[in-house]
Coordinates of C-alpha atoms and ligand atoms in Angstrom, one line a residue:
Chain B
X1 CA 117.2 86.4 94.8
X2 CA 117.9 86.6 90.8
X3 CA 118.5 83.2 90.6
X4 CA 115.1 82.4 91.6
X5 CA 113.7 84.9 89.3
X6 CA 115.7 83.5 86.3
X7 CA 114.8 80.3 87.0
X8 CA 111.2 81.3 87.2
X9 CA 111.7 82.3 83.7
X10 CA 112.9 79.3 82.4
X11 CA 110.2 77.6 84.1
X12 CA 108.0 79.7 82.7
X13 CA 109.4 79.9 78.6
X14 CA 110.4 76.8 78.7
X15 CA 107.5 74.6 79.7
X16 CA 105.8 76.0 76.7
X17 CA 108.1 75.2 74.0
X18 CA 108.5 71.5 75.6
X19 CA 104.9 70.9 75.5
X20 CA 105.4 72.0 72.3
X21 CA 108.4 70.1 70.4
X22 CA 106.4 66.9 72.4
X23 CA 103.1 67.9 69.7
X24 CA 105.7 68.1 67.2
X25 CA 107.3 64.9 67.3
X26 CA 104.1 62.8 68.9
X27 CA 102.1 64.4 66.3
X28 CA 104.7 64.5 63.2
X29 CA 104.1 60.9 61.4
X30 CA 100.2 61.1 63.0
X31 CA 97.5 60.6 59.9
X32 CA 94.8 60.8 62.5
X33 CA 92.1 63.4 60.8
X34 CA 91.7 64.7 63.2
X35 CA 95.6 65.4 65.1
X36 CA 97.6 66.0 61.8
X37 CA 101.0 66.3 61.9
X38 CA 101.9 69.9 64.0
X39 CA 104.2 71.1 61.1
X40 CA 101.3 70.3 59.1
X41 CA 99.3 73.3 61.5
X42 CA 102.5 75.9 61.3
X43 CA 102.8 75.8 57.8
X44 CA 98.6 77.3 57.3
X45 CA 99.5 79.4 60.0
X46 CA 101.6 80.9 58.4
X47 CA 99.7 80.6 55.6
X48 CA 97.0 81.8 56.9
X49 CA 97.2 84.3 59.4
X50 CA 100.4 86.0 58.7
X51 CA 99.4 86.6 55.4
X52 CA 95.8 86.0 53.0
X53 CA 93.8 86.7 56.7
X54 CA 96.1 89.1 58.7
X55 CA 94.1 92.1 57.4
X56 CA 90.4 91.3 57.2
X57 CA 90.5 88.8 59.4
X58 CA 93.4 89.3 62.7
X59 CA 93.2 93.1 62.7
X60 CA 89.5 92.9 62.3
X61 CA 89.4 91.0 65.5
X62 CA 91.5 93.0 67.5
X63 CA 90.4 96.0 67.1
X64 CA 86.8 94.7 68.2
X65 CA 88.6 93.2 71.4
X66 CA 90.2 96.4 71.6
X67 CA 88.2 98.5 71.3
X68 CA 84.7 96.8 72.7
X69 CA 87.5 96.3 75.7
X70 CA 88.1 100.3 75.7
X71 CA 84.5 100.8 76.2
X72 CA 83.5 98.9 78.7
X73 CA 86.8 99.8 80.8
X74 CA 86.1 104.4 80.3
X75 CA 82.3 102.8 80.9
X76 CA 82.6 100.0 83.9
X77 CA 84.8 102.3 85.9
X78 CA 83.4 105.8 84.6
X79 CA 79.3 103.9 86.5
X80 CA 81.5 102.6 88.9
X81 CA 82.5 106.3 90.3
X82 CA 78.4 107.3 89.2
X83 CA 77.5 104.0 91.5
X84 CA 79.6 104.9 94.4
X85 CA 79.2 108.4 94.6
X86 CA 75.8 109.6 93.9
X87 CA 73.2 108.7 95.7
X88 CA 70.2 107.9 92.7
X89 CA 72.0 106.2 90.5
X90 CA 73.0 104.1 94.0
X91 CA 69.2 103.0 93.8
X92 CA 69.1 102.8 90.5
X93 CA 72.6 100.0 89.5
X94 CA 72.7 98.4 94.3
X95 CA 69.9 95.6 93.2
X96 CA 71.6 94.5 89.9
X97 CA 75.1 95.1 91.3
X98 CA 73.9 92.8 94.2
X99 CA 72.6 89.7 91.6
X100 CA 75.1 90.2 89.4
X101 CA 77.6 89.5 92.0
X102 CA 77.0 86.0 92.8
X103 CA 77.9 84.8 89.0
X104 CA 80.9 84.4 88.3
X105 CA 81.7 86.7 85.0
X106 CA 81.4 83.9 82.1
X107 CA 78.1 82.5 83.1
X108 CA 76.8 85.7 81.3
X109 CA 78.5 85.4 78.1
X110 CA 75.5 83.4 76.9
X111 CA 72.9 86.7 77.0
X112 CA 75.5 88.5 75.0
X113 CA 75.9 86.2 73.0
X114 CA 72.1 86.0 72.3
X115 CA 71.8 89.6 71.6
X116 CA 74.4 89.1 69.4
X117 CA 73.2 90.6 65.6
X118 CA 75.1 90.7 62.6
X119 CA 77.7 93.6 62.2
X120 CA 81.0 95.0 63.6
X121 CA 79.0 97.1 64.7
X122 CA 77.2 94.8 67.2
X123 CA 80.0 92.8 68.1
X124 CA 81.9 95.3 69.4
X125 CA 78.8 96.3 71.4
X126 CA 78.1 93.3 72.7
X127 CA 81.8 92.6 73.6
X128 CA 81.6 95.4 75.6
X129 CA 78.6 95.3 77.6
X130 CA 79.8 91.8 78.9
X131 CA 83.1 93.5 79.7
X132 CA 81.9 96.1 81.4
X133 CA 80.5 94.7 84.7
X134 CA 83.4 92.9 86.2
X135 CA 85.2 97.0 86.2
X136 CA 82.2 98.1 86.9
X137 CA 82.3 96.1 90.2
X138 CA 85.2 96.1 90.8
X139 CA 85.3 100.3 91.1
X140 CA 81.9 100.3 93.4
X141 CA 84.2 98.0 95.8
X142 CA 87.8 100.0 95.3
X143 CA 85.9 102.9 95.9
X144 CA 83.7 102.2 99.3
X145 CA 86.8 100.6 100.2
X146 CA 88.6 104.0 100.4
X147 CA 89.8 104.7 103.7
X148 CA 87.9 107.5 105.9
X149 CA 91.1 108.5 107.2
X150 CA 92.4 109.6 103.4
X151 CA 89.4 111.1 102.9
X152 CA 89.4 112.9 105.8
X153 CA 93.2 114.6 105.1
X154 CA 91.0 115.1 101.4
X155 CA 88.0 117.6 103.2
X156 CA 90.7 119.1 106.0
X157 CA 92.8 120.9 103.5
X158 CA 89.4 121.3 101.3
X159 CA 90.7 119.3 97.9
X160 CA 87.8 119.8 95.7
X161 CA 85.3 118.0 94.6
X162 CA 87.1 116.6 91.3
X163 CA 90.3 116.7 93.0
X164 CA 89.3 114.1 95.8
X165 CA 86.9 112.3 92.9
X166 CA 91.1 112.6 90.6
X167 CA 94.0 112.8 93.1
X168 CA 92.3 110.8 96.2
X169 CA 89.9 107.8 94.8
X170 CA 90.8 107.1 91.7
X171 CA 94.9 105.7 92.9
X172 CA 93.6 104.4 96.9
X173 CA 91.0 102.7 93.9
X174 CA 93.5 101.2 91.1
X175 CA 94.5 98.1 92.8
X176 CA 91.0 97.1 93.0
X177 CA 89.9 98.2 89.8
X178 CA 92.7 96.3 88.2
X179 CA 92.1 93.4 88.7
X180 CA 87.8 94.1 88.0
X181 CA 90.1 95.1 84.4
X182 CA 91.7 91.6 84.9
X183 CA 88.3 90.2 84.3
X184 CA 87.1 92.2 82.0
X185 CA 90.3 91.7 79.3
X186 CA 89.0 88.0 80.1
X187 CA 85.0 88.4 78.9
X188 CA 86.2 90.7 76.5
X189 CA 88.4 88.0 74.9
X190 CA 85.4 85.0 75.3
X191 CA 82.8 86.9 74.0
X192 CA 84.8 88.1 70.8
X193 CA 85.5 85.3 69.7
X194 CA 82.1 83.4 70.3
X195 CA 80.6 86.6 68.9
X196 CA 82.9 85.8 65.3
X197 CA 81.6 82.2 65.4
X198 CA 78.0 82.9 66.0
X199 CA 76.9 85.8 64.3
X200 CA 80.1 86.4 61.3
X201 CA 81.3 84.8 58.5
X202 CA 84.6 87.2 59.3
X203 CA 87.8 87.1 61.8
X204 CA 89.6 84.9 63.4
X205 CA 86.6 82.7 65.5
X206 CA 84.4 82.8 62.3
X207 CA 87.5 81.1 60.3
X208 CA 88.3 78.9 63.2
X209 CA 84.3 77.3 63.2
X210 CA 84.3 77.3 59.5
X211 CA 87.9 75.8 59.2
X212 CA 85.9 72.9 61.5
X213 CA 83.1 72.3 59.9
X214 CA 84.9 72.1 57.0
X215 CA 86.8 69.1 57.9
X216 CA 90.1 71.1 57.5
X217 CA 91.9 70.2 60.7
X218 CA 94.9 71.6 60.1
X219 CA 93.3 75.2 59.6
X220 CA 91.6 74.5 62.4
X221 CA 94.4 74.4 64.7
X222 CA 95.7 76.7 63.5
X223 CA 93.2 79.4 64.4
X224 CA 93.2 78.0 68.8
X225 CA 96.5 77.9 67.7
X226 CA 96.5 81.3 66.1
X227 CA 93.4 82.5 69.6
X228 CA 96.5 81.2 72.5
X229 CA 99.3 83.1 71.2
X230 CA 97.1 86.8 71.1
X231 CA 95.3 85.5 74.6
X232 CA 99.3 85.1 75.3
X233 CA 100.4 88.3 73.8
X234 CA 97.0 90.3 75.0
X235 CA 97.6 89.3 78.4
X236 CA 101.4 90.4 79.1
X237 CA 100.8 93.8 78.0
X238 CA 98.2 93.9 80.1
X239 CA 100.6 93.3 82.8
X240 CA 102.7 95.7 82.2
X241 CA 100.6 98.3 82.1
X242 CA 99.4 97.0 85.9
X243 CA 103.2 97.3 87.1
X244 CA 103.9 100.1 86.2
X245 CA 100.7 101.9 86.7
X246 CA 100.3 100.3 89.4
X247 CA 103.7 99.9 90.5
X248 CA 104.1 102.1 94.1
X249 CA 100.9 99.4 95.5
X250 CA 103.2 96.6 94.3
X251 CA 106.2 98.2 96.0
X252 CA 104.3 98.8 99.5
X253 CA 102.6 95.1 99.5
X254 CA 106.9 94.0 98.7
X255 CA 107.6 96.1 102.6
X256 CA 104.8 94.6 103.9
X257 CA 105.1 91.6 103.6
X258 CA 109.3 91.9 104.5
X259 CA 108.2 94.0 108.0
Chain I
X1 CA 70.8 118.6 117.5
X2 CA 69.8 121.4 117.1
X3 CA 73.0 122.8 117.7
X4 CA 73.7 122.4 114.0
X5 CA 74.4 125.8 112.6
X6 CA 74.0 127.3 109.6
X7 CA 75.7 124.7 107.1
X8 CA 77.1 128.1 105.3
X9 CA 78.6 130.8 107.3
X10 CA 80.9 132.8 104.0
X11 CA 84.4 132.2 104.5
X12 CA 87.5 134.4 104.5
X13 CA 89.4 134.6 101.4
X14 CA 93.3 134.0 102.8
X15 CA 94.3 136.1 100.8
X16 CA 92.2 138.9 101.9
X17 CA 92.2 138.2 105.7
X18 CA 94.6 141.0 107.3
X19 CA 93.6 143.3 104.6
X20 CA 90.8 144.1 103.9
X21 CA 88.7 142.8 107.0
X22 CA 89.8 145.1 109.6
X23 CA 86.1 144.2 111.7
X24 CA 87.7 141.0 111.7
X25 CA 91.3 141.4 113.0
X26 CA 92.1 139.6 116.1
X27 CA 92.2 141.9 119.4
X28 CA 93.6 140.9 122.1
X29 CA 89.7 140.5 124.3
X30 CA 88.3 137.7 121.4
X31 CA 90.2 134.7 120.9
X32 CA 91.3 132.7 118.2
X33 CA 89.7 129.8 119.0
X34 CA 86.4 130.1 121.5
X35 CA 85.3 126.2 123.0
X36 CA 81.9 126.9 124.2
X37 CA 80.1 124.3 125.9
X38 CA 81.0 121.8 123.1
X39 CA 79.8 118.2 123.5
X40 CA 79.8 115.3 121.0
X41 CA 77.6 112.2 121.2
X42 CA 78.1 109.1 118.6
X43 CA 75.6 108.0 116.9
X44 CA 72.0 107.7 118.2
X45 CA 68.5 106.3 119.8
X46 CA 70.5 103.3 121.9
X47 CA 73.6 103.0 120.4
X48 CA 74.0 106.5 120.8
X49 CA 77.7 107.1 122.7
X50 CA 78.7 110.8 124.5
X51 CA 83.1 111.5 124.2
X52 CA 83.0 114.7 125.0
X53 CA 80.0 116.4 127.7
X54 CA 80.6 120.3 127.8
X55 CA 84.4 121.4 127.1
X56 CA 85.3 125.3 127.1
X57 CA 88.4 126.4 127.1
X58 CA 89.5 128.9 124.8
X59 CA 92.6 129.8 122.9
X60 CA 94.5 133.2 121.6
X61 CA 95.6 134.5 118.8
X62 CA 100.5 133.3 119.0
X63 CA 99.3 130.8 121.8
X64 CA 100.2 127.0 122.2
X65 CA 97.9 125.2 124.1
X66 CA 98.6 122.0 125.0
X67 CA 95.6 119.5 125.5
X68 CA 96.7 116.1 127.8
X69 CA 93.5 113.6 129.1
X70 CA 94.2 109.2 129.7
X71 CA 93.4 107.5 126.2
X72 CA 89.6 107.3 124.9
X73 CA 89.0 110.2 127.1
X74 CA 87.9 112.3 123.5
X75 CA 90.2 114.6 122.5
X76 CA 90.7 112.8 118.4
X77 CA 87.1 113.5 118.9
X78 CA 87.6 117.2 119.7
X79 CA 90.0 117.8 117.0
X80 CA 88.0 116.5 114.6
X81 CA 85.0 118.9 115.6
X82 CA 87.5 121.7 115.7
X83 CA 88.7 121.1 112.2
X84 CA 85.3 120.6 111.1
X85 CA 85.2 116.9 110.4
X86 CA 82.2 115.9 112.6
X87 CA 79.6 118.7 113.8
X88 CA 79.4 119.4 117.5
X89 CA 76.2 117.6 119.3
X90 CA 75.8 120.8 121.4
X91 CA 77.2 123.3 121.9
X92 CA 79.8 125.6 119.4
X93 CA 83.5 126.1 118.7
X94 CA 84.3 128.8 116.6
X95 CA 87.0 131.3 114.6
X96 CA 87.6 135.5 115.1
X97 CA 84.2 134.5 116.2
X98 CA 82.9 132.2 113.1
X99 CA 81.1 129.3 113.9
X100 CA 82.9 125.7 112.7
X101 CA 80.9 124.2 109.9
X102 CA 83.3 122.8 108.0
X103 CA 87.1 122.6 107.5
X104 CA 88.5 126.3 108.4
X105 CA 90.8 127.5 105.7
X106 CA 93.1 129.6 107.8
X107 CA 93.9 125.7 109.1
X108 CA 95.7 122.0 108.9
X109 CA 95.3 119.2 111.4
X110 CA 98.0 117.0 111.8
X111 CA 96.1 113.1 111.9
X112 CA 97.2 110.6 114.6
X113 CA 97.6 108.3 111.9
X114 CA 99.9 109.6 110.1
X115 CA 100.4 106.1 108.4
X116 CA 97.5 106.3 107.5
X117 CA 96.5 109.5 106.5
X118 CA 99.8 109.9 103.4
X119 CA 98.3 109.0 100.4
X120 CA 100.7 106.0 99.7
X121 CA 100.9 106.8 95.4
X122 CA 102.2 110.0 96.2
X123 CA 106.0 111.2 97.1
X124 CA 106.9 112.7 99.8
X125 CA 106.8 116.0 98.1
X126 CA 103.8 115.4 95.9
X127 CA 102.1 114.7 99.1
X128 CA 102.7 117.9 100.0
X129 CA 101.8 119.1 97.0
X130 CA 98.6 117.9 96.8
X131 CA 96.7 119.7 99.7
X132 CA 98.4 123.2 97.8
X133 CA 97.6 122.4 94.4
X134 CA 94.3 124.9 94.3
X135 CA 95.6 127.4 96.2
X136 CA 97.2 127.9 92.5
X137 CA 100.7 129.0 93.9
X138 CA 103.6 130.3 92.0
X139 CA 105.7 127.3 90.8
X140 CA 108.8 128.6 92.7
X141 CA 107.3 129.7 96.2
X142 CA 105.4 125.7 95.6
X143 CA 108.3 124.7 95.7
X144 CA 110.4 126.7 98.4
X145 CA 107.0 125.8 100.5
X146 CA 107.8 122.6 100.0
X147 CA 111.8 122.8 99.8
X148 CA 111.8 124.5 103.4
X149 CA 108.7 122.1 104.9
X150 CA 110.5 119.4 104.7
X151 CA 114.2 120.5 105.9
X152 CA 112.1 121.9 108.8
X153 CA 111.4 117.7 109.6
X154 CA 115.1 116.6 108.5
X155 CA 113.5 114.9 105.2
X156 CA 115.1 117.2 102.5
X157 CA 116.6 114.2 101.2
X158 CA 113.6 112.2 100.8
X159 CA 111.8 114.0 99.1
X160 CA 111.9 111.0 96.0
X161 CA 110.8 108.4 98.5
X162 CA 107.3 107.2 99.0
X163 CA 105.8 107.4 102.4
X164 CA 105.6 103.1 103.0
X165 CA 109.5 103.3 102.1
X166 CA 110.8 105.8 105.3
X167 CA 110.0 104.3 109.1
X168 CA 107.0 105.7 111.5
X169 CA 108.6 108.6 112.8
X170 CA 110.1 109.7 109.9
X171 CA 106.6 109.6 108.0
X172 CA 105.2 111.4 110.4
X173 CA 107.4 113.6 110.2
X174 CA 106.2 113.9 106.4
X175 CA 102.7 114.2 107.8
X176 CA 103.9 117.5 109.7
X177 CA 105.9 119.2 107.3
X178 CA 102.7 118.9 104.6
X179 CA 100.7 121.2 107.4
X180 CA 104.2 123.4 107.1
X181 CA 104.0 123.8 103.4
X182 CA 99.9 125.0 104.3
X183 CA 101.5 127.2 106.1
X184 CA 97.7 127.7 108.1
X185 CA 97.2 130.2 110.4
X186 CA 95.8 127.4 112.7
X187 CA 98.4 124.2 113.4
X188 CA 96.9 121.3 115.2
X189 CA 97.8 118.0 115.8
X190 CA 96.9 115.0 117.6
X191 CA 100.0 113.3 118.8
X192 CA 102.6 114.8 116.7
X193 CA 105.6 113.7 117.8
X194 CA 104.5 109.7 119.8
X195 CA 107.0 107.8 117.2
X196 CA 109.8 109.6 117.5
X197 CA 113.1 108.8 118.3
X198 CA 114.2 111.4 121.8
X199 CA 116.8 113.4 119.8
X200 CA 114.4 114.3 116.9
X201 CA 111.1 114.8 119.7
X202 CA 113.6 118.0 121.4
X203 CA 114.1 119.2 117.8
X204 CA 110.6 119.5 116.4
X205 CA 108.7 120.5 119.8
X206 CA 110.9 123.4 119.2
X207 CA 110.2 123.4 115.6
X208 CA 107.1 123.9 116.7
X209 CA 107.6 126.7 119.2
X210 CA 110.0 128.5 116.1
X211 CA 106.7 128.2 113.5
X212 CA 104.5 130.0 116.6
X213 CA 107.3 132.6 116.9
X214 CA 107.9 132.7 113.5
X215 CA 104.5 133.0 111.9
X216 CA 102.5 133.5 114.4
X217 CA 100.2 130.7 113.9
X218 CA 98.5 129.5 116.7
X219 CA 99.4 125.4 117.6
X220 CA 96.9 123.6 119.8
X221 CA 98.6 119.9 120.4
X222 CA 97.8 116.5 121.5
X223 CA 99.7 114.9 123.4
X224 CA 100.5 112.2 126.2
X225 CA 104.0 113.3 127.2
X226 CA 103.1 115.6 130.0
X227 CA 106.7 116.9 130.3
X228 CA 106.0 117.5 126.6
X229 CA 102.5 119.9 126.7
X230 CA 104.5 122.2 129.9
X231 CA 107.7 122.7 127.2
X232 CA 105.3 123.5 124.6
X233 CA 102.5 125.6 125.9
X234 CA 101.3 128.9 127.2
X235 CA 98.5 126.6 128.9
X236 CA 97.4 123.2 129.0
X237 CA 94.2 121.9 129.1
X238 CA 93.1 118.7 131.3
X239 CA 90.6 116.8 130.0
X240 CA 89.0 113.5 132.5
X241 CA 86.2 111.5 133.4
X242 CA 83.4 109.9 130.8
X243 CA 82.6 111.7 129.0
X244 CA 85.0 114.3 128.9
X245 CA 84.8 117.5 130.8
X246 CA 87.7 119.7 131.3
X247 CA 90.0 119.1 134.9
X248 CA 91.3 122.4 134.6
X249 CA 93.4 124.5 132.4
X250 CA 96.3 125.1 133.6
X251 CA 98.9 128.1 133.2
X252 CA 102.2 127.5 132.4
X253 CA 104.6 130.2 133.1
X254 CA 107.7 129.6 131.8
X255 CA 110.0 132.2 130.5
X256 CA 110.2 132.4 127.5
X257 CA 112.5 131.3 125.0
X258 CA 112.0 128.0 125.8
X259 CA 115.2 126.0 126.0
X260 CA 115.4 122.3 126.5
X261 CA 118.4 121.7 129.1
X262 CA 117.7 124.7 131.4
X263 CA 113.6 124.8 131.1
X264 CA 113.3 121.3 131.4
X265 CA 115.8 121.7 134.8
X266 CA 113.5 124.9 136.0
X267 CA 112.5 124.5 140.0
X268 CA 109.0 125.6 138.4
X269 CA 108.7 123.3 135.2
X270 CA 108.7 120.6 137.8
X271 CA 105.8 122.4 140.3
X272 CA 103.9 122.6 136.5
X273 CA 104.4 119.1 135.3
X274 CA 103.3 117.7 139.2
X275 CA 100.0 120.0 139.0
X276 CA 99.3 118.3 135.5
X277 CA 100.3 115.3 137.1
X278 CA 98.3 115.2 139.7
X279 CA 95.3 116.4 138.2
X280 CA 95.4 113.3 135.1
X281 CA 96.3 111.0 138.1
X282 CA 93.1 112.0 139.8
X283 CA 90.9 109.3 140.5
X284 CA 87.7 110.2 138.3
Ligands
ATP1 N1 83.2 107.7 114.9 C1 83.1 107.2 115.4 N2 81.9 106.0 116.1 C2 81.8 106.1 116.9 N3 82.6 106.0 118.7 C3 84.0 106.6 118.3 C4 84.2 106.9 117.1 N4 85.5 107.8 117.0 C5 85.9 107.9 118.4 N5 84.6 107.4 119.3 C6 84.9 106.9 121.1 O1 85.1 108.0 121.0 C7 86.4 107.6 122.7 C8 87.1 108.6 122.3 O2 87.6 108.3 121.1 P1 89.1 109.9 120.8 O3 89.7 109.1 119.4 O4 88.5 110.5 120.7 O5 90.1 109.1 122.3 P2 91.4 109.8 122.4 O6 91.3 111.1 123.7 O7 91.8 109.9 120.8 O8 92.2 108.5 122.6 P3 93.3 108.4 122.2 O9 94.5 109.5 123.3 O10 93.9 106.4 122.4 O11 93.8 108.2 120.7 C9 86.8 106.2 122.2 O12 85.7 105.3 123.5 C10 86.3 105.7 121.2 O13 85.5 104.4 121.2
MG2 MG1 93.6 110.0 120.5

């Protein structure tokens, strides 16, 4: 058990290190303007992102991502509950859900990109809008699949409506809500980058595209590298949160598999 | 359809029940629970399925009544009607003369599917607390109720575990403890001792008789086990045929207090279990 864990860890951390090492040595003497040596990229990475543009661009991008995703999460869960529990809202939103369900969330990104105007506010809005739907749909599905038995218990013991929503439906639907949030997070990340590439002169996406357009390939690679690192870290944070909130679910699943 | 009563009859406040309403006090002549010509049909039109045809029986205050009948006869359906989860299709069920139209405040129900009736995200103790939150009890009483309920079912050591970490029999006992902590006046249990070992089963049967005595609780138990029904009950309601009817209400006249060894070895015990058994075995 422990050995397997350690092995997985070594593979998980070792593979990227190996790839980076390969990149480092293979590109070391590169004169190809499109593939500068990794060393050059890293120097630029450090110069660009860690100092010069940290506040103006990196923090800006991360702030947009975080605010947009947070709005999407809260609104998505709220709208999901309203759709599942309030008939008038259900009649309005159900057709939309049926329409969206067949489309992979990423395919919706172009719609929101075309909606993007200029300025931070519009960017956050488009991130939030695009990321809202996966969470909302997952919430509706999650609530609808809560077992009747649990709701019968809630009724027999005369839980209030608020208790039924917050203490029964919400936790029972949480595993599905979290898979929705995971997709929302990916969508938010993509829209964040895309929105900066299209409608902005600030942010990591804008910097990266600008570098590409002005043939500063080392800067471009540094931007892509940074996006990779951020995506990786954000996902780790999300997994930690999920593991904490859903520990009961993960535990019960493991138990069921072992039985 | 027509028998659906006005939706909101005044529901008694749990706390003022005893003191302020002498006119509804249970006299020897009013049954606590009154089931009169109750019928239940699931669905409507062509797909309708009449499970219960015409059930009539009563349960007096402080009585233990057992319901026995073949699998699928409609016992769970009956309990869900009594708990106000399903509306009756015709006839009525009432508590102290008030028609049951929604979950009554003085009742707790232990579900047959215990493993699907506990909240998997809550520990055992928090499962017990959840139904008590809206009673706004003082913290000390809350703790005392949970502690004593867990001790009664022999699960004091498990209060911090999650239901899915427990065996089936333990989960069933958690569901029973949750009902006990609620301190209902009427306790209804659907095959509550089905998946516990023989020793625990005897203990829980005696617990059932003890809480009836200590709290003057009225208890209705569905069971498959005819010996158990005769041992526990003041009366046994035998259900049969499809749709369900009351085949007979058997008065159990065994002396109190009952004891697992002496009561079960009485000749009267054998006679009464034979009576119930022959009713069930009789071709419908
Ligand atoms: N919600 C429902 N909708 C339609 N039919 C139902 C529903 N619940 C139960 N039934 C049907 O009602 C009949 C009686 O079921 P019920 O669960 O009440 O039986 P039971 O006596 O409790 O059986 P067991 O002893 O096996 O628990 C069955 O034929 C079942 O299919
Ligand atoms: Mg049943």
